[in-house]
Coordinates of C-alpha atoms in Angstrom, one line a residue:
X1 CA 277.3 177.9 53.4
X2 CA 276.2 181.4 53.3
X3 CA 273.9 182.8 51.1
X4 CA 274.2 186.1 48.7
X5 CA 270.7 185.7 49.1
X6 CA 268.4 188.1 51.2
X7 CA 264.7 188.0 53.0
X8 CA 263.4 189.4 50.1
X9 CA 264.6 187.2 47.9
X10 CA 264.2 183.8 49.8
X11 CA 260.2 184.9 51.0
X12 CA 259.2 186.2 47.5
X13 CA 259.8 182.9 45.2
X14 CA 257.5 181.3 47.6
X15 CA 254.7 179.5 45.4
X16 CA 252.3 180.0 47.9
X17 CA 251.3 181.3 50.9
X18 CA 253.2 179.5 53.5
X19 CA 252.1 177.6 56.5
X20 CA 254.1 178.8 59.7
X21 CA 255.5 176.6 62.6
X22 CA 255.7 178.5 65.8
X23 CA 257.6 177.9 68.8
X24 CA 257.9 179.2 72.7
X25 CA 260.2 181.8 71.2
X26 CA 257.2 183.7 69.5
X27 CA 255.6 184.2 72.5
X28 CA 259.0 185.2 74.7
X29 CA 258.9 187.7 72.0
X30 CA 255.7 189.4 72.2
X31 CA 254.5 188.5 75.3
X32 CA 257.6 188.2 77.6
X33 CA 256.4 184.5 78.5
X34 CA 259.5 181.8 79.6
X35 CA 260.9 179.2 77.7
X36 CA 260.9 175.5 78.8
X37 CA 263.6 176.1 81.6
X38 CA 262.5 179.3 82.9
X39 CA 258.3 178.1 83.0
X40 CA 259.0 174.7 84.9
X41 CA 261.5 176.9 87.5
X42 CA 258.4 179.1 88.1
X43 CA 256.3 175.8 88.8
X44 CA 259.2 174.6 91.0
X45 CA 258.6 177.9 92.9
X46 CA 255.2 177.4 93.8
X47 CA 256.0 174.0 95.6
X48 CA 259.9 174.5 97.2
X49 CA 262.0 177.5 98.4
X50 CA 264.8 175.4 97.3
X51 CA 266.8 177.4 95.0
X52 CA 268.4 174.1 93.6
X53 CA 265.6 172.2 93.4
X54 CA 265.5 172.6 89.2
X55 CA 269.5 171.5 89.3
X56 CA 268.4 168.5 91.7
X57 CA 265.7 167.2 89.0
X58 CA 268.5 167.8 86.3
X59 CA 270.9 165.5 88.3
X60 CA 268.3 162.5 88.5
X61 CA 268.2 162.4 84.6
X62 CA 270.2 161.7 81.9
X63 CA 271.2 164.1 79.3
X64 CA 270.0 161.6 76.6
X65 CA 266.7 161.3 77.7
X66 CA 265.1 160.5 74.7
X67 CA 262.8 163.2 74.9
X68 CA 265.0 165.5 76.2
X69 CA 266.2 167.2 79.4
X70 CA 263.2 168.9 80.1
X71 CA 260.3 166.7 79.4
X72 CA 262.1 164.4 82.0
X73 CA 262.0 167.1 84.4
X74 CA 258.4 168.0 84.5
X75 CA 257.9 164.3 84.6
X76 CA 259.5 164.5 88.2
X77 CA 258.0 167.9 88.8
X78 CA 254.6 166.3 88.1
X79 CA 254.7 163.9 90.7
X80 CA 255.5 166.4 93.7
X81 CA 253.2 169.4 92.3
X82 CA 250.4 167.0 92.4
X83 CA 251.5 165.8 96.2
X84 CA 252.0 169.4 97.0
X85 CA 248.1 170.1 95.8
X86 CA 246.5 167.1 97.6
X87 CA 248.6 167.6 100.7
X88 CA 249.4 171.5 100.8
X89 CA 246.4 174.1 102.4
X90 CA 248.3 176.6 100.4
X91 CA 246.3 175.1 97.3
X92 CA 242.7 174.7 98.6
X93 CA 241.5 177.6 96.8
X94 CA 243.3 176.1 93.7
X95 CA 241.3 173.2 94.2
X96 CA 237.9 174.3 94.9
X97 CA 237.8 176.2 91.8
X98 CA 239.2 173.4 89.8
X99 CA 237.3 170.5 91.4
X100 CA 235.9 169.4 87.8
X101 CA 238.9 169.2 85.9
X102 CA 240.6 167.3 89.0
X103 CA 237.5 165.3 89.8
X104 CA 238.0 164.2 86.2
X105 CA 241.6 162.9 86.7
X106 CA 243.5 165.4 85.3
X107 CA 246.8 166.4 86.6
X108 CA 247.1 169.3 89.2
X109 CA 249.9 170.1 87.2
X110 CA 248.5 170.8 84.0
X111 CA 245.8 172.3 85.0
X112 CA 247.8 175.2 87.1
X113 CA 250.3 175.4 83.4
X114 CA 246.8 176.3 81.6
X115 CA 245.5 178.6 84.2
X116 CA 248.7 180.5 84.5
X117 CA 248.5 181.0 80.3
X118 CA 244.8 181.3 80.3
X119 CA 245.1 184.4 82.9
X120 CA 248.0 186.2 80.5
X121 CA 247.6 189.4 79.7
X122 CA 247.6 189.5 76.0
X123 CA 246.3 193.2 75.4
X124 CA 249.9 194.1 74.2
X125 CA 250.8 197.4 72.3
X126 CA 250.7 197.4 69.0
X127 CA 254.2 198.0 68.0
X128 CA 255.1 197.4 63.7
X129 CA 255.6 193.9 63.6
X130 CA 252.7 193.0 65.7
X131 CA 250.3 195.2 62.8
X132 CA 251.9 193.4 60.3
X133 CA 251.1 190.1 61.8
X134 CA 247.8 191.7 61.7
X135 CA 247.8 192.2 58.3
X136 CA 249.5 189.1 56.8
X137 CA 246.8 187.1 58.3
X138 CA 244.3 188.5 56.0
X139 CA 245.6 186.5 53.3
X140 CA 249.1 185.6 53.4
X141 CA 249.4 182.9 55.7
X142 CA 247.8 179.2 55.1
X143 CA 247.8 177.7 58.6
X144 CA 249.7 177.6 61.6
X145 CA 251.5 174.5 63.2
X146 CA 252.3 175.1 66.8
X147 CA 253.6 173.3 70.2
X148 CA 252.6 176.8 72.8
X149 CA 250.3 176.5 74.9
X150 CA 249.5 180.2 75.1
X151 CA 246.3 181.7 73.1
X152 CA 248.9 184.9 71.6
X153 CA 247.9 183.0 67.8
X154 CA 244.2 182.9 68.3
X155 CA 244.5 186.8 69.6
X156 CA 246.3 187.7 66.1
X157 CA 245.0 185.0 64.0
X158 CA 241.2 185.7 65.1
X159 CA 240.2 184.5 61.4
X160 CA 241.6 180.8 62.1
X161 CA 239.8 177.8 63.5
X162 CA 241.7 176.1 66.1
X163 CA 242.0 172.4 66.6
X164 CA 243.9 171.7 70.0
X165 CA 245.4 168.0 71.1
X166 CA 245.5 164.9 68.8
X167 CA 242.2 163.9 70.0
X168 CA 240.8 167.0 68.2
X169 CA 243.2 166.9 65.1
X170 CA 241.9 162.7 64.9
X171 CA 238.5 163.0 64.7
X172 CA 237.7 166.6 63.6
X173 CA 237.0 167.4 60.0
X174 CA 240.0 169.6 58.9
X175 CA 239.8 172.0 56.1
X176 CA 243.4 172.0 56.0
X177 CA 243.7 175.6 55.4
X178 CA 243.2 179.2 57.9
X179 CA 243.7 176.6 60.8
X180 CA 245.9 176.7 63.7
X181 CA 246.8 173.5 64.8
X182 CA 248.3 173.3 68.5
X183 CA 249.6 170.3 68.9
X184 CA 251.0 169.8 72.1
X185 CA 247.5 171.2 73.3
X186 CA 245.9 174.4 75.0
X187 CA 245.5 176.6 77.8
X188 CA 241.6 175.9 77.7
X189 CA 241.9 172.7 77.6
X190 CA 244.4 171.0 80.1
X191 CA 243.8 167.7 79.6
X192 CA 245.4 168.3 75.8
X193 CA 248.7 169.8 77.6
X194 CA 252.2 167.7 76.3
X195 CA 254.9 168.5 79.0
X196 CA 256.2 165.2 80.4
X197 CA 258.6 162.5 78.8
X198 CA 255.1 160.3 79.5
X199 CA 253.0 162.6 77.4
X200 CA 255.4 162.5 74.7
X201 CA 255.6 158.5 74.8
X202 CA 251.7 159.0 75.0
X203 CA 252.1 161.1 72.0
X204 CA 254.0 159.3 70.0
X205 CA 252.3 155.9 70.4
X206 CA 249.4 157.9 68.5
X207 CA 251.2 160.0 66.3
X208 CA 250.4 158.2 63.0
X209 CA 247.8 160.7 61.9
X210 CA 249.7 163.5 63.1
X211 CA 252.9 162.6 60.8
X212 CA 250.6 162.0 57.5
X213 CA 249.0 165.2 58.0
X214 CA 252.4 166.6 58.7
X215 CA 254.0 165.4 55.5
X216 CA 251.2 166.7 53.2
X217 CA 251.7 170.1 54.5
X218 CA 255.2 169.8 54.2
X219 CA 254.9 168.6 50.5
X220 CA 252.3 171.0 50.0
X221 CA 253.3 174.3 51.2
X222 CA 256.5 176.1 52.0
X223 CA 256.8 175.8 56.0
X224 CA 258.2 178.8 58.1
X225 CA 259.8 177.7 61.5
X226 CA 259.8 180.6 64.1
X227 CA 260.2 180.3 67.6
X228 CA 262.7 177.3 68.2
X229 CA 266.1 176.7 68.5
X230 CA 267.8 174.6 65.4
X231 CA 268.2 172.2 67.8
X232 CA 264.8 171.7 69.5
X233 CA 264.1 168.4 70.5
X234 CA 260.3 169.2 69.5
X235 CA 261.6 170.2 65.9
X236 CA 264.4 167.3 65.6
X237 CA 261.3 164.6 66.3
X238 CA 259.4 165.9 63.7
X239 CA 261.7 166.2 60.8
X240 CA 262.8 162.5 62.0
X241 CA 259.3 161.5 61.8
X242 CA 259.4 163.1 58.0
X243 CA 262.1 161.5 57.0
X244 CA 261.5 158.3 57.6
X245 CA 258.2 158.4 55.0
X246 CA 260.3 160.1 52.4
X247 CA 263.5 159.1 50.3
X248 CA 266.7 161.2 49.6
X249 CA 265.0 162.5 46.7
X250 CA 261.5 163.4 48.2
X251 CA 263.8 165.2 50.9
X252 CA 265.3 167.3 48.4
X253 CA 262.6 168.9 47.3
X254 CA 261.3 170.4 50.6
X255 CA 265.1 171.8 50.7
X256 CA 263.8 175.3 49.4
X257 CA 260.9 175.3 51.1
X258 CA 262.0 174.9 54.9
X259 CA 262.9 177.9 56.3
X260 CA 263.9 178.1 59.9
X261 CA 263.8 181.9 61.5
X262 CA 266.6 182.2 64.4
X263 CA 266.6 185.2 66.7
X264 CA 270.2 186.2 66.4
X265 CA 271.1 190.0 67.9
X266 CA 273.8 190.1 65.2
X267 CA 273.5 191.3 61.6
X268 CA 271.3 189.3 59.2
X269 CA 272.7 186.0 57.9
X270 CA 271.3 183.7 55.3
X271 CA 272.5 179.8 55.2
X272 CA 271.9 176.5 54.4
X273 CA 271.2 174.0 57.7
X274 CA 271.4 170.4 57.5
X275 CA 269.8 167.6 59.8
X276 CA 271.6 164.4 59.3
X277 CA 270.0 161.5 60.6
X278 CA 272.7 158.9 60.4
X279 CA 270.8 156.4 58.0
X280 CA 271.7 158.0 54.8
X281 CA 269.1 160.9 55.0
X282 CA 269.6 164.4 55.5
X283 CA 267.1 167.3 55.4
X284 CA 268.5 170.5 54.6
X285 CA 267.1 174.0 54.5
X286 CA 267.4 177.6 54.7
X287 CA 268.1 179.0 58.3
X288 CA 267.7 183.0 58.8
X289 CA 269.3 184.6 61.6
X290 CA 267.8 187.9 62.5
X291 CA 266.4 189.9 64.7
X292 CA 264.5 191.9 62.2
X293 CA 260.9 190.0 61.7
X294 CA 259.5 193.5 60.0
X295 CA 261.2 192.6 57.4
X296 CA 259.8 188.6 57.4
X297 CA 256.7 189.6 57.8
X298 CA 256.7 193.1 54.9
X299 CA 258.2 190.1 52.5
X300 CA 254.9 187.5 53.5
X301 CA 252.7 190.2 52.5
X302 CA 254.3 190.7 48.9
X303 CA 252.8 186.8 48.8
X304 CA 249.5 187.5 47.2
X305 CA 246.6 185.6 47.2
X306 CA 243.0 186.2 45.4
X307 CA 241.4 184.8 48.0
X308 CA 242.0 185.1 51.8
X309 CA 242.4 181.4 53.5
X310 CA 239.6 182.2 55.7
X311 CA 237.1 182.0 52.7
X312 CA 238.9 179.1 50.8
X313 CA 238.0 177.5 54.4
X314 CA 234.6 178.3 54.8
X315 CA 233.4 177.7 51.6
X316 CA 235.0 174.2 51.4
X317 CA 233.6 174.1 55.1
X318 CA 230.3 174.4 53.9
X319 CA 230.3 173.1 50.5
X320 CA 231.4 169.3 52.2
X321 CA 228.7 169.9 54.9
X322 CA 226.1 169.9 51.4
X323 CA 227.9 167.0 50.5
X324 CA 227.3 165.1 53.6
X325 CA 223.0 166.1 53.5
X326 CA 222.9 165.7 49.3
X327 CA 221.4 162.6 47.4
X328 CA 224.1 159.6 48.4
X329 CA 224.2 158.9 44.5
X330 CA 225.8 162.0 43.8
X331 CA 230.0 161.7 43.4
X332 CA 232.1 163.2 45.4
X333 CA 235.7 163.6 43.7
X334 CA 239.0 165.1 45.0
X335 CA 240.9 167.4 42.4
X336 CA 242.1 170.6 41.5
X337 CA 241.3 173.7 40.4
X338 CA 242.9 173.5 37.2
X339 CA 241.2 169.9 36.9
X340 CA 237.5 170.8 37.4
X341 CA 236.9 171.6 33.3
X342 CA 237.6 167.8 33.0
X343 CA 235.0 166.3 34.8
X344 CA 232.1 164.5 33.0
X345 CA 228.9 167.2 32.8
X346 CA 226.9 164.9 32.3
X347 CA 226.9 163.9 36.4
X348 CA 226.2 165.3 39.1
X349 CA 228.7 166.8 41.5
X350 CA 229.2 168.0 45.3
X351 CA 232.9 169.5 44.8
X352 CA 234.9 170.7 47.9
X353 CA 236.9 173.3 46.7
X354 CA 240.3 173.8 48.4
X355 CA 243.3 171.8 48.7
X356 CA 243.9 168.4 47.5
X357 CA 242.4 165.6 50.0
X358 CA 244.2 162.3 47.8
X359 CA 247.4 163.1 49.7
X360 CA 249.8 161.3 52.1
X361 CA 246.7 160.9 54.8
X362 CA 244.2 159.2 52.2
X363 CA 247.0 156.8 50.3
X364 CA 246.1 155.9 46.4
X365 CA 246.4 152.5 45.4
X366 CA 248.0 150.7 42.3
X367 CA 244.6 149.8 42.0
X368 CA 243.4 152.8 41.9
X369 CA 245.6 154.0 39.2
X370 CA 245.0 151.1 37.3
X371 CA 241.0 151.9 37.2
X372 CA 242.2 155.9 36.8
X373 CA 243.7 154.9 32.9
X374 CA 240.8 153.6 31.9
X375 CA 238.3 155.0 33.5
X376 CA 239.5 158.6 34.1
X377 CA 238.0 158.8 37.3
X378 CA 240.5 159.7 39.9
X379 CA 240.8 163.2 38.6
X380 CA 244.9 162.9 40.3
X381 CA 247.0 165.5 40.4
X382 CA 250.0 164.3 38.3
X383 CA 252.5 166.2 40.3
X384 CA 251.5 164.3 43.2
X385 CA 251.3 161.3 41.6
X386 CA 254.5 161.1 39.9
X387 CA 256.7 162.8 42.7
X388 CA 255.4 160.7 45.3
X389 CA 252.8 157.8 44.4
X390 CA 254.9 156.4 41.6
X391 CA 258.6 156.4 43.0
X392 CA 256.6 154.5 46.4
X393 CA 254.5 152.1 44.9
X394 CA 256.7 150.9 41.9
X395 CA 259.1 149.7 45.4
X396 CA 256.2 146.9 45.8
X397 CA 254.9 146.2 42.2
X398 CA 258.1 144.7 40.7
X399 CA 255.7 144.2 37.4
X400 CA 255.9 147.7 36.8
X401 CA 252.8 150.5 37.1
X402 CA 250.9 152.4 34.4
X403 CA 253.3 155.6 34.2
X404 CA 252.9 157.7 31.0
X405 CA 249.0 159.4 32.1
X406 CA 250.8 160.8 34.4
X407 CA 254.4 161.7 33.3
X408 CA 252.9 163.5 29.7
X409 CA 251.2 166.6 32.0
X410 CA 254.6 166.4 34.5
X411 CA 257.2 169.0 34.3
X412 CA 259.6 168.2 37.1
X413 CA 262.5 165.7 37.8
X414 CA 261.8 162.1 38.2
X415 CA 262.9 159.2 40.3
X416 CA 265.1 156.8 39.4
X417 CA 263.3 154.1 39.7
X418 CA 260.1 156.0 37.2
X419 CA 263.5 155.9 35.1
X420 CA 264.1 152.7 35.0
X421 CA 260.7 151.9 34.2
X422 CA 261.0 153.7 31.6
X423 CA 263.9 152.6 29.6
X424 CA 262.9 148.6 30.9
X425 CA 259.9 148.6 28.6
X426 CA 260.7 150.5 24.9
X427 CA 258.7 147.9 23.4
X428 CA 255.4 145.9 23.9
X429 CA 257.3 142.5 24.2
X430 CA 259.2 144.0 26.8
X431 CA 255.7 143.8 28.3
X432 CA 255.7 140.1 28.3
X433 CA 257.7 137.5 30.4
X434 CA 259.7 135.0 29.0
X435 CA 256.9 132.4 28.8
X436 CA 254.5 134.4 27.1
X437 CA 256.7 135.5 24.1
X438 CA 256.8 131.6 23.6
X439 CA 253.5 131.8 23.7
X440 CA 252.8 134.4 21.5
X441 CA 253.4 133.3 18.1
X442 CA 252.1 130.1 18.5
X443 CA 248.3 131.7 19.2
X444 CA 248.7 134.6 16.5
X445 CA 248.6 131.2 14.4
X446 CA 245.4 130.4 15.4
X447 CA 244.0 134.0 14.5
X448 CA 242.0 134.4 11.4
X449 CA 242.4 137.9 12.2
X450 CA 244.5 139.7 14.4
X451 CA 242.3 142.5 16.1
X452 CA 241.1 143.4 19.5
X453 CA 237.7 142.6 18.7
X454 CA 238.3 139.5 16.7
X455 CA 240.3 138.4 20.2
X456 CA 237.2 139.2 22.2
X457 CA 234.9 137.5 20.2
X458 CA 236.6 134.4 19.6
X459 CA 237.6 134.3 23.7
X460 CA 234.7 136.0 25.5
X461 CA 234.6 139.1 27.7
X462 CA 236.1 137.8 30.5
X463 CA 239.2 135.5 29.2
X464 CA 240.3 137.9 25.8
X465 CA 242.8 140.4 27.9
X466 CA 245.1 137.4 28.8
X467 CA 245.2 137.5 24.8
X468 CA 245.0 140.8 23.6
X469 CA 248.6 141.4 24.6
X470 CA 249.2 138.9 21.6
X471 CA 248.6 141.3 19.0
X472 CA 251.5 143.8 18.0
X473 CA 251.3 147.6 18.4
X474 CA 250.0 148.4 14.9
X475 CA 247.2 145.7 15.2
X476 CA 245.6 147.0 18.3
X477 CA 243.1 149.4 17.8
X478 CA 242.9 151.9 20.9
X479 CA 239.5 153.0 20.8
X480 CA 238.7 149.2 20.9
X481 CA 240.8 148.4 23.8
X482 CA 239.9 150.9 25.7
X483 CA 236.2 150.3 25.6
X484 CA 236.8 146.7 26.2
X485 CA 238.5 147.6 29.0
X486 CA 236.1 150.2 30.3
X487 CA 233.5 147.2 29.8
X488 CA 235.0 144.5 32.2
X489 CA 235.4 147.2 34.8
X490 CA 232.6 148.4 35.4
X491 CA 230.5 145.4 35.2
X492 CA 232.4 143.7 37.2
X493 CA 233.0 141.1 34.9
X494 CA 236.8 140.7 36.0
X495 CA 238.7 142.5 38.8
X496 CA 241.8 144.7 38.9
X497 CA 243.3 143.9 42.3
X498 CA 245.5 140.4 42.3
X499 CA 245.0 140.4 38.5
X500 CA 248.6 140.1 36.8
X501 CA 247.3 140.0 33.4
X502 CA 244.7 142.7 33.3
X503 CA 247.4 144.6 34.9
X504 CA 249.6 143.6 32.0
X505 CA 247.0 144.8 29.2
X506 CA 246.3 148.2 31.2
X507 CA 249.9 149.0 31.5
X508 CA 250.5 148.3 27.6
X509 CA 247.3 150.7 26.7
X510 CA 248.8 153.6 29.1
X511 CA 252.6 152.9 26.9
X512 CA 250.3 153.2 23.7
X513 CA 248.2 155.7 24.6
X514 CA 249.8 158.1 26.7
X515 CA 253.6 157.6 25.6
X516 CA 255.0 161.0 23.8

């Protein structure tokens, strides 16, 4: 459906400074460098004279290869390069100078696809859109997300650290912000290079960490595609491998914040793209086609920002490499900005300060809610919590969750199933099951007085909270509860996790407390 919408428009309700996802296409733009096809007809060059020799791979392959057309082609293309290299005298030069990389087992192959970007010429001129890619690095762009091999985003980008290959992305420490993150790998490293249908199964088998660092920048920022085709196989496997972590409603949230740039020679148009994956999930967003990127890229710089990413980076950089040498009793939390008045003074603190770290990568458990309500400790972000933590984990804690913390600072829409929560339990005996309302009447009997602290005297510490839930809502005193509560956590008098009933007795202090 088109849009009366324009650039402007769309680009300036951003909330933040986007993260943008680049593509092949970028660099055919500013560099004059091939796409897929035309890059592994140049490497057929180098091996055959045969002008059909790209239409002979194509015939050995299906079209539905399921990582597409031209991953299964440099598979095959692989295997003769590398015979041509061992076997050719035309590469003996090739290999003396690369005797360490091959000597190390990587592919021939590879290593001639990062030599050919690594000798690019990347002093381009400087024409308008390349000095406002300039400029909007500064402080309008978050990260970078790309699948080129090419170093054209480390030329422009010179601020950003970059993180090459899932080895890299695994087991470096990520800032999560004025970071380029090149996925597929680099032209100065060519063991990192993704090319053939086997690097992509490779891939894949290890692409765990990848997807949950995916989805929390997806949630977290807005995310800019340029450089692909709609229908990129890349693109297609990676909003698959989002949507299967999100529900309907999760997916339509990112809807206004998933906007996919397509060269188009024609006038500007502004639409809506869905992505329907068959299985009741669709991911829509806005698609652009244009040919004017000035204009993108005059909009991103109206997206201000106090602070360039750069900083934000370096300070959290530095501030988490103190937390690593300071005293090991100190606390290290994860919060907000707008959270850091609400932490106790009376502790010390090493705070990173950037973006949230409790995301999709680092799940929080019910059980660490649970102890949150009581103890205050998690310092959560409630928008994160109730659009995503809650609507997943109430799927497997059919006894409900402690809700209403959370919901009384939330401003947005909520799931259905936070909903139903809701309206279940308007009541504490709603609270109960079956057998314990039975119960309950016949112990108030035995209660000379019906108070939390009568309870806890009369049972002990660590038996009165499969009690307390006895009492009705005006005979509970909160302040009472809650440092009973607080009590039997934290000297480990009884534990949260598998315990149904303390579970109970937190969830009816959260209605009480926190309940508008």
């Amino acid at each position: 459906m088109k849009s009366k919408k324009s650039i402007k428009d769309i680009i300036t309700s951003l909330n933040k400074q986007p993260v943008l996802f680049i593509g092949s296409g970028f660099s055919k733009r500013y560099l004059g460098l091939e796409n897929w096809e035309e890059l592994l007809k140049k490497f057929i060059s180098d091996i055959s004279n045969d002008e059909f020799k790209y239409e002979m791979y194509a015939s050995k392959i299906s079209e539905e290869d399921y990582y597409g057309k031209q991953a299964a082609i440099a598979k095959l293309l692989e295997r003769d390069y590398n015979e041509a290299v061992f076997d050719n005298s035309k590469f003996d030069n090739f290999k003396i100078k690369n005797k360490d990389f091959i000597k190390k087992g990587i592919s021939p192959f590879k290593i001639a696809i990062a030599e050919y970007f690594e000798n690019i010429n990347y002093d381009i001129k400087e024409n308008e859109e390349i000095k406002l890619l300039k400029e909007i690095q500064q402080r309008n762009i978050s990260g970078i997300i790309t699948t080129n091999y090419d170093k054209f985003l480390e030329k422009i980008f010179h601020n950003f650290k970059i993180f090459a290959g899932q080895e890299e992305l695994i087991f470096s420490n990520l800032e999560g912000i004025a970071e380029i993150y090149k996925i597929h790998g680099t032209s100065s490293s060519p063991e990192t290079i993704i090319i053939t249908s086997d690097d992509y199964k490779k891939f894949e088998e290890k692409s765990d960490y990848l997807t949950a660092k995916l989805l929390t920048i997806f949630l977290e920022y807005p995310i800019i595609f340029i450089g692909y085709s709609i229908n990129d196989k890349n693109i297609k496997n990676i909003f698959s491998s989002i949507a299967k972590c999100l529900n309907q409603e999760q997916l339509e949230k990112l809807k206004q914040r998933l906007i996919f740039i397509e060269y188009s020679l024609e006038n500007t148009s502004i639409d809506t793209h869905s992505i329907d994956f068959n299985n009741g999930k669709i991911i829509e967003m806005i698609k652009i086609k244009t040919n004017n990127f000035s204009e993108l890229y005059r909009n991103l710089k109206e997206i201000k920002a106090k602070y360039s990413p750069r900083v934000i980076r370096d300070l959290r950089n530095e501030i988490y490499k103190l937390a690593e040498d300071s005293n090991p009793n100190s606390l290290v939390v994860a919060t907000g900005f707008e959270n850091l008045n609400k932490l106790d003074d009376t502790k010390f603190y090493t705070i990173g300060i950037g973006i949230k770290e409790d995301g999709y990568g680092i799940p929080i458990t019910a059980e660490k809610i649970y102890e949150d309500i009581i103890l205050d400790n998690g310092y959560f972000m409630p928008d994160l919590i109730v659009s995503y933590y809650l609507p997943t984990l109430l799927k497997t804690n059919s006894g409900g969750l402690p809700i209403y913390k959370y919901l009384k600072d939330y401003k947005g829409n909520i799931s259905e199933n936070i909903k139903n929560e809701i309206t279940k339990r308007t009541e504490l005996k709603d609270f109960l099951n079956k057998q314990q309302n039975n119960l309950k009447e016949n112990y108030r009997n035995t209660l000379n007085t019906k108070t939390v602290n009568h309870i806890i005297s009369q049972e002990g510490n660590t038996e009165a909270y499969k009690k307390i839930y006895f009492l009705e809502k005006d005979e509970i005193n909160l302040d009472d509860l809650e440092n009973y509560l607080k009590n039997i956590i934290t000297q480990n008098l009884v534990s949260i996790k598998n315990n149904s009933e303390l579970k109970r007795l937190i969830r009816i202090y959260d209605f009480l407390k926190f309940r508008k």
